[in-house]
mmCIF file of C-alpha atoms in Angstrom:
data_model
loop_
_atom_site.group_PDB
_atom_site.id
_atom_site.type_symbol
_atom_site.label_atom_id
_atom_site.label_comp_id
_atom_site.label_asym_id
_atom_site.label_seq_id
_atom_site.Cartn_x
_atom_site.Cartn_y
_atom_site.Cartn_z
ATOM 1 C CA UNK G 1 -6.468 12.920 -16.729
ATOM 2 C CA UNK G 2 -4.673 13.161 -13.482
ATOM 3 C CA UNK G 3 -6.346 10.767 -10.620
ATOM 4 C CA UNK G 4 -5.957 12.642 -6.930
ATOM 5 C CA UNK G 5 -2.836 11.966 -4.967
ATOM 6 C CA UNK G 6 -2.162 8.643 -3.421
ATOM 7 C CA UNK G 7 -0.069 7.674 0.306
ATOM 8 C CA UNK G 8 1.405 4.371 1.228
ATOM 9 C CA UNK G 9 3.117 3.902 4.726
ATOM 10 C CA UNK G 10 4.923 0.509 5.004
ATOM 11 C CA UNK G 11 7.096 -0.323 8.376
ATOM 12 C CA UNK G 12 10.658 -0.595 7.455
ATOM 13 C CA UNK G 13 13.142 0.284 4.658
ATOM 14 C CA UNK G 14 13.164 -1.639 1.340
ATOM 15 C CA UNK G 15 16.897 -3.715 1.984
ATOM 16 C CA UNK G 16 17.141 -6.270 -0.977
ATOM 17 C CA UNK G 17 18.346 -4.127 -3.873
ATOM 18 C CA UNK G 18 15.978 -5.877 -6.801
ATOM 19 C CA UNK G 19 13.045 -4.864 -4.570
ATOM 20 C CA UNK G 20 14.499 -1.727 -4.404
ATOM 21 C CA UNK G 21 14.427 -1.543 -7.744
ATOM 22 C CA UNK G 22 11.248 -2.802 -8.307
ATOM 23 C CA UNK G 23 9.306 -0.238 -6.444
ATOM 24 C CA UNK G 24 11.218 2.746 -7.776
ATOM 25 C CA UNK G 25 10.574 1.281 -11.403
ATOM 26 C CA UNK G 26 6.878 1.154 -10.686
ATOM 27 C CA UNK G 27 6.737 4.321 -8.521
ATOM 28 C CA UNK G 28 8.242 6.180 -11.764
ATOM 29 C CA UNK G 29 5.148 4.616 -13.930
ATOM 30 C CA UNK G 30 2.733 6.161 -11.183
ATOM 31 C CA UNK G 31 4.005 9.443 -10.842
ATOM 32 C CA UNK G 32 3.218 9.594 -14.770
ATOM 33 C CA UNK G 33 -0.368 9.796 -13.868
ATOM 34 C CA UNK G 34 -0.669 10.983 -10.085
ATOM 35 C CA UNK G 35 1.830 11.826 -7.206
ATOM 36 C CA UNK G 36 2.397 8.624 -4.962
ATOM 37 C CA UNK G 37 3.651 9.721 -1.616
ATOM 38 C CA UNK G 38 5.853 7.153 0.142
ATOM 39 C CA UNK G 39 6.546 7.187 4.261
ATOM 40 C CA UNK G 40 8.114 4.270 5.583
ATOM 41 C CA UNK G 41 8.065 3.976 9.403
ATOM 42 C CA UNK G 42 10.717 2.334 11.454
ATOM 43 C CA UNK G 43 10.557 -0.991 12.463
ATOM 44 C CA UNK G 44 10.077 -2.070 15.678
ATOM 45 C CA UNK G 45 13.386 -3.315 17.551
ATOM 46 C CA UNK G 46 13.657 -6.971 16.754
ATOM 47 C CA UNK G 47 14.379 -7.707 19.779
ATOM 48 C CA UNK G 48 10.829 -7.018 21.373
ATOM 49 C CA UNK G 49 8.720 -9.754 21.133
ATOM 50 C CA UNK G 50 6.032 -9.811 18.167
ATOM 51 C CA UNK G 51 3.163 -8.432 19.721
ATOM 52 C CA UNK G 52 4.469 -6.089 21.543
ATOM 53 C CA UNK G 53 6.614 -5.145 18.509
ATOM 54 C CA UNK G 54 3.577 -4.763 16.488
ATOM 55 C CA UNK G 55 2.125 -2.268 18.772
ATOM 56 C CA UNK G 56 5.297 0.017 18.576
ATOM 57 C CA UNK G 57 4.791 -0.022 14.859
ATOM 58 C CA UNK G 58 1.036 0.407 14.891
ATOM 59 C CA UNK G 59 1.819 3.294 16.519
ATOM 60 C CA UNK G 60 3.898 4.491 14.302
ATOM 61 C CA UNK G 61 1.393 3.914 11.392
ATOM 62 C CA UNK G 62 -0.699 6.119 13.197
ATOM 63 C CA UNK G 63 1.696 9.402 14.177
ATOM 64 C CA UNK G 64 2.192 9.011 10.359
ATOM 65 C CA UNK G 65 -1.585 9.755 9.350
ATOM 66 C CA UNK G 66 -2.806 12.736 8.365
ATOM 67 C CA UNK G 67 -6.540 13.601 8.479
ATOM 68 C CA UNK G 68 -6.961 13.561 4.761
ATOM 69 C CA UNK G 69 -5.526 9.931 4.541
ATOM 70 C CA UNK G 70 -8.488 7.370 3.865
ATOM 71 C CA UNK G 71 -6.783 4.225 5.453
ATOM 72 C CA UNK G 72 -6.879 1.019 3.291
ATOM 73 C CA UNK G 73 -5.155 -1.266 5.163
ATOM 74 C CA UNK G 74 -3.504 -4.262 3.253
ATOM 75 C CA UNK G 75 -4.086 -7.602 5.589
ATOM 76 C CA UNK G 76 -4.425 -10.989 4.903
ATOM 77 C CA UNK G 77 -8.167 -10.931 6.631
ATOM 78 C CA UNK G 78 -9.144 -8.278 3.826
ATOM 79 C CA UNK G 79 -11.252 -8.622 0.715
ATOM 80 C CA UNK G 80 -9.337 -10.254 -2.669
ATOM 81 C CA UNK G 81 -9.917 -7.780 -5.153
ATOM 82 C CA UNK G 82 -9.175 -8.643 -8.890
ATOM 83 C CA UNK G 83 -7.326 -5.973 -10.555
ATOM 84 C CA UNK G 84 -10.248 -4.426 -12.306
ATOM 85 C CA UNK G 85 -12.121 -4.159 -9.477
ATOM 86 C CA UNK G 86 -8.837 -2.162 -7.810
ATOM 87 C CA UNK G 87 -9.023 -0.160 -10.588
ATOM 88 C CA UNK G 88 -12.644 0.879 -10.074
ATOM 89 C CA UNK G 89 -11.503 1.850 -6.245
ATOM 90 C CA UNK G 90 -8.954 4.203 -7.252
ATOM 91 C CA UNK G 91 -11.583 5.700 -9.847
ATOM 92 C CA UNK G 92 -14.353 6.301 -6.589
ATOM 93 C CA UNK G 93 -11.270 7.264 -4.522
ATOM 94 C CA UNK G 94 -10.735 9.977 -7.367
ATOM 95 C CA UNK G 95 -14.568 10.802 -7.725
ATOM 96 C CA UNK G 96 -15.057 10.983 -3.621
ATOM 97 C CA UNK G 97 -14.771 14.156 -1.928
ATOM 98 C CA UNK G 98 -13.338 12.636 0.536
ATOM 99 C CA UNK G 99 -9.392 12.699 1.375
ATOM 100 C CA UNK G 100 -6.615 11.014 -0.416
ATOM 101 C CA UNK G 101 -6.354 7.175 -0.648
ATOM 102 C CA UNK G 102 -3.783 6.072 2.208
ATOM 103 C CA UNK G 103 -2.410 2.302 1.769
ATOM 104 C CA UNK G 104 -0.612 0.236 4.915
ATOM 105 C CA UNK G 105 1.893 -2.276 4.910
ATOM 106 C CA UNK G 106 2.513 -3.439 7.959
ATOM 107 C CA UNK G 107 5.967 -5.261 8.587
ATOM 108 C CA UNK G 108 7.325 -8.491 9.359
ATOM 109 C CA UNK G 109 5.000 -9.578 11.955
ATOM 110 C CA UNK G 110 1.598 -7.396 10.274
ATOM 111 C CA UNK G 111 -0.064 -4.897 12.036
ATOM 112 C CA UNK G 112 -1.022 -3.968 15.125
ATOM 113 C CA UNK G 113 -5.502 -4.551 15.877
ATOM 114 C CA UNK G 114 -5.098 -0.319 16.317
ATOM 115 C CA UNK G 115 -4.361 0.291 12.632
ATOM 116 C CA UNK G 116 -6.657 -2.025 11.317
ATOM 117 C CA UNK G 117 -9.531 -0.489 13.004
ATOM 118 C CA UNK G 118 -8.641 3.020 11.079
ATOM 119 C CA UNK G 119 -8.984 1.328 8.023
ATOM 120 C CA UNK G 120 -11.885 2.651 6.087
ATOM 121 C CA UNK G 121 -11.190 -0.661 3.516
ATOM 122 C CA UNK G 122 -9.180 -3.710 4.028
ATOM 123 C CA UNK G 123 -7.262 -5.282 1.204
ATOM 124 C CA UNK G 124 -6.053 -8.898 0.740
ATOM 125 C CA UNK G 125 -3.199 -8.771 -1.954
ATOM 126 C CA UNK G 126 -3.653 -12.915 -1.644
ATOM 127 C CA UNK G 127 -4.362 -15.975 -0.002
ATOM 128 C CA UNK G 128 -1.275 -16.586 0.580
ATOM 129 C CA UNK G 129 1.454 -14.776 2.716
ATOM 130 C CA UNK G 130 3.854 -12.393 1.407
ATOM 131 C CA UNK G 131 7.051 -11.004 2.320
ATOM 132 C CA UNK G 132 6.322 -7.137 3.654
ATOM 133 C CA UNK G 133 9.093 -6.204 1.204
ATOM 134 C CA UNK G 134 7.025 -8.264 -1.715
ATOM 135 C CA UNK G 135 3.781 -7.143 -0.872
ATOM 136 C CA UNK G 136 4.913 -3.572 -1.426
ATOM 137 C CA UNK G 137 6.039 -4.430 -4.558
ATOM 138 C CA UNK G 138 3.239 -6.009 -5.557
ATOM 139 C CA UNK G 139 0.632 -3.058 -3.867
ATOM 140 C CA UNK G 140 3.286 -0.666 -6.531
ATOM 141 C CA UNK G 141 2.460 -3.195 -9.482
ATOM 142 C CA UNK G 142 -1.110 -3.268 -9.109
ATOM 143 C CA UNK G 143 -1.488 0.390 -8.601
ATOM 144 C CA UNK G 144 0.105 0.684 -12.251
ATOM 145 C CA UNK G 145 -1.651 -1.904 -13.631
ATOM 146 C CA UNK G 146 -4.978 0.052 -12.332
ATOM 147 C CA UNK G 147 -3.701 3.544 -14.003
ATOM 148 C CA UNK G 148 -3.695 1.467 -16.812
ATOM 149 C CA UNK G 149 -7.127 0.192 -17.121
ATOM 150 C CA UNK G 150 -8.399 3.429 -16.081
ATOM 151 C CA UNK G 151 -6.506 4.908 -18.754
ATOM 152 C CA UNK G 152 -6.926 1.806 -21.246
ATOM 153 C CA UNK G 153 -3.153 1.618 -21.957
ATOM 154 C CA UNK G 154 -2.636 -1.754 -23.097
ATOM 155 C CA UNK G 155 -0.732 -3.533 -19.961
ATOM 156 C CA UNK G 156 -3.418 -5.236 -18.225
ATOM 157 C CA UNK G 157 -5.211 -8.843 -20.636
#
């Protein structure tokens, strides 16, 4: 059983070559189930300071959407969701006539107030705060890991 296509759009290009290969190792898994689109927007110039840097790149975010993208923004003021419980979004996500699921990184500084209020959902990955590059990684990891409960494969205790 094929779930519906999913998006992420992060800010910025994955750099460090082990997260690199982390999210094309965990992409691959996806894809095995359902096509995972990928955009990643440019960053803002580091030289402008945060907010306004943010704003450049919430822009971005948003030239990027389409109008069958259903926003679920990743942010540290969203709800914690165990994996299980991701799992059971992607399965309404699948069952909802509704567009395709559409998760945001934001980059080094987060994201801008203007992409948060698109978000249909927002998603805490954890308490604490991640690296942009990390959190993608980890987004890609617990994707997988919700293909697999879905599908019962044994990867997720």
């Amino acid at each position: 059983m094929a779930g519906k296509p999913l998006r992420c759009i992060s800010v910025g290009k994955l750099k460090t070559p082990f997260w690199k290969d982390a999210a094309a190792h965990y992409l691959t898994r996806i894809n095995r189930w359902r096509p995972l689109e990928y955009t990643e927007v440019r960053d803002g110039d580091a030289a402008l300071p945060p907010d306004q840097r943010n704003a450049l790149e919430g822009r971005r975010i948003i030239e990027a959407l389409t109008p069958q993208d259903v926003v679920l923004v990743l942010d540290e003021r969203g709800q914690g969701l165990t994996s299980p419980q991701m799992a059971a979004l992607l399965q309404q996500m699948d069952q909802d006539a509704r567009g395709r699921a559409c998760f945001i990184i934001g980059g080094a500084w987060g994201l801008d107030d203007c992409v948060r209020q698109k978000a249909s959902k927002m998603i805490r990955l954890s308490d604490m705060t991640l690296p942009h590059e990390l959190a993608r990684v980890v987004l890609l990891e617990q994707i997988y890991r919700a293909e697999c409960i879905l599908r019962k494969v044994p990867y997720h205790h």
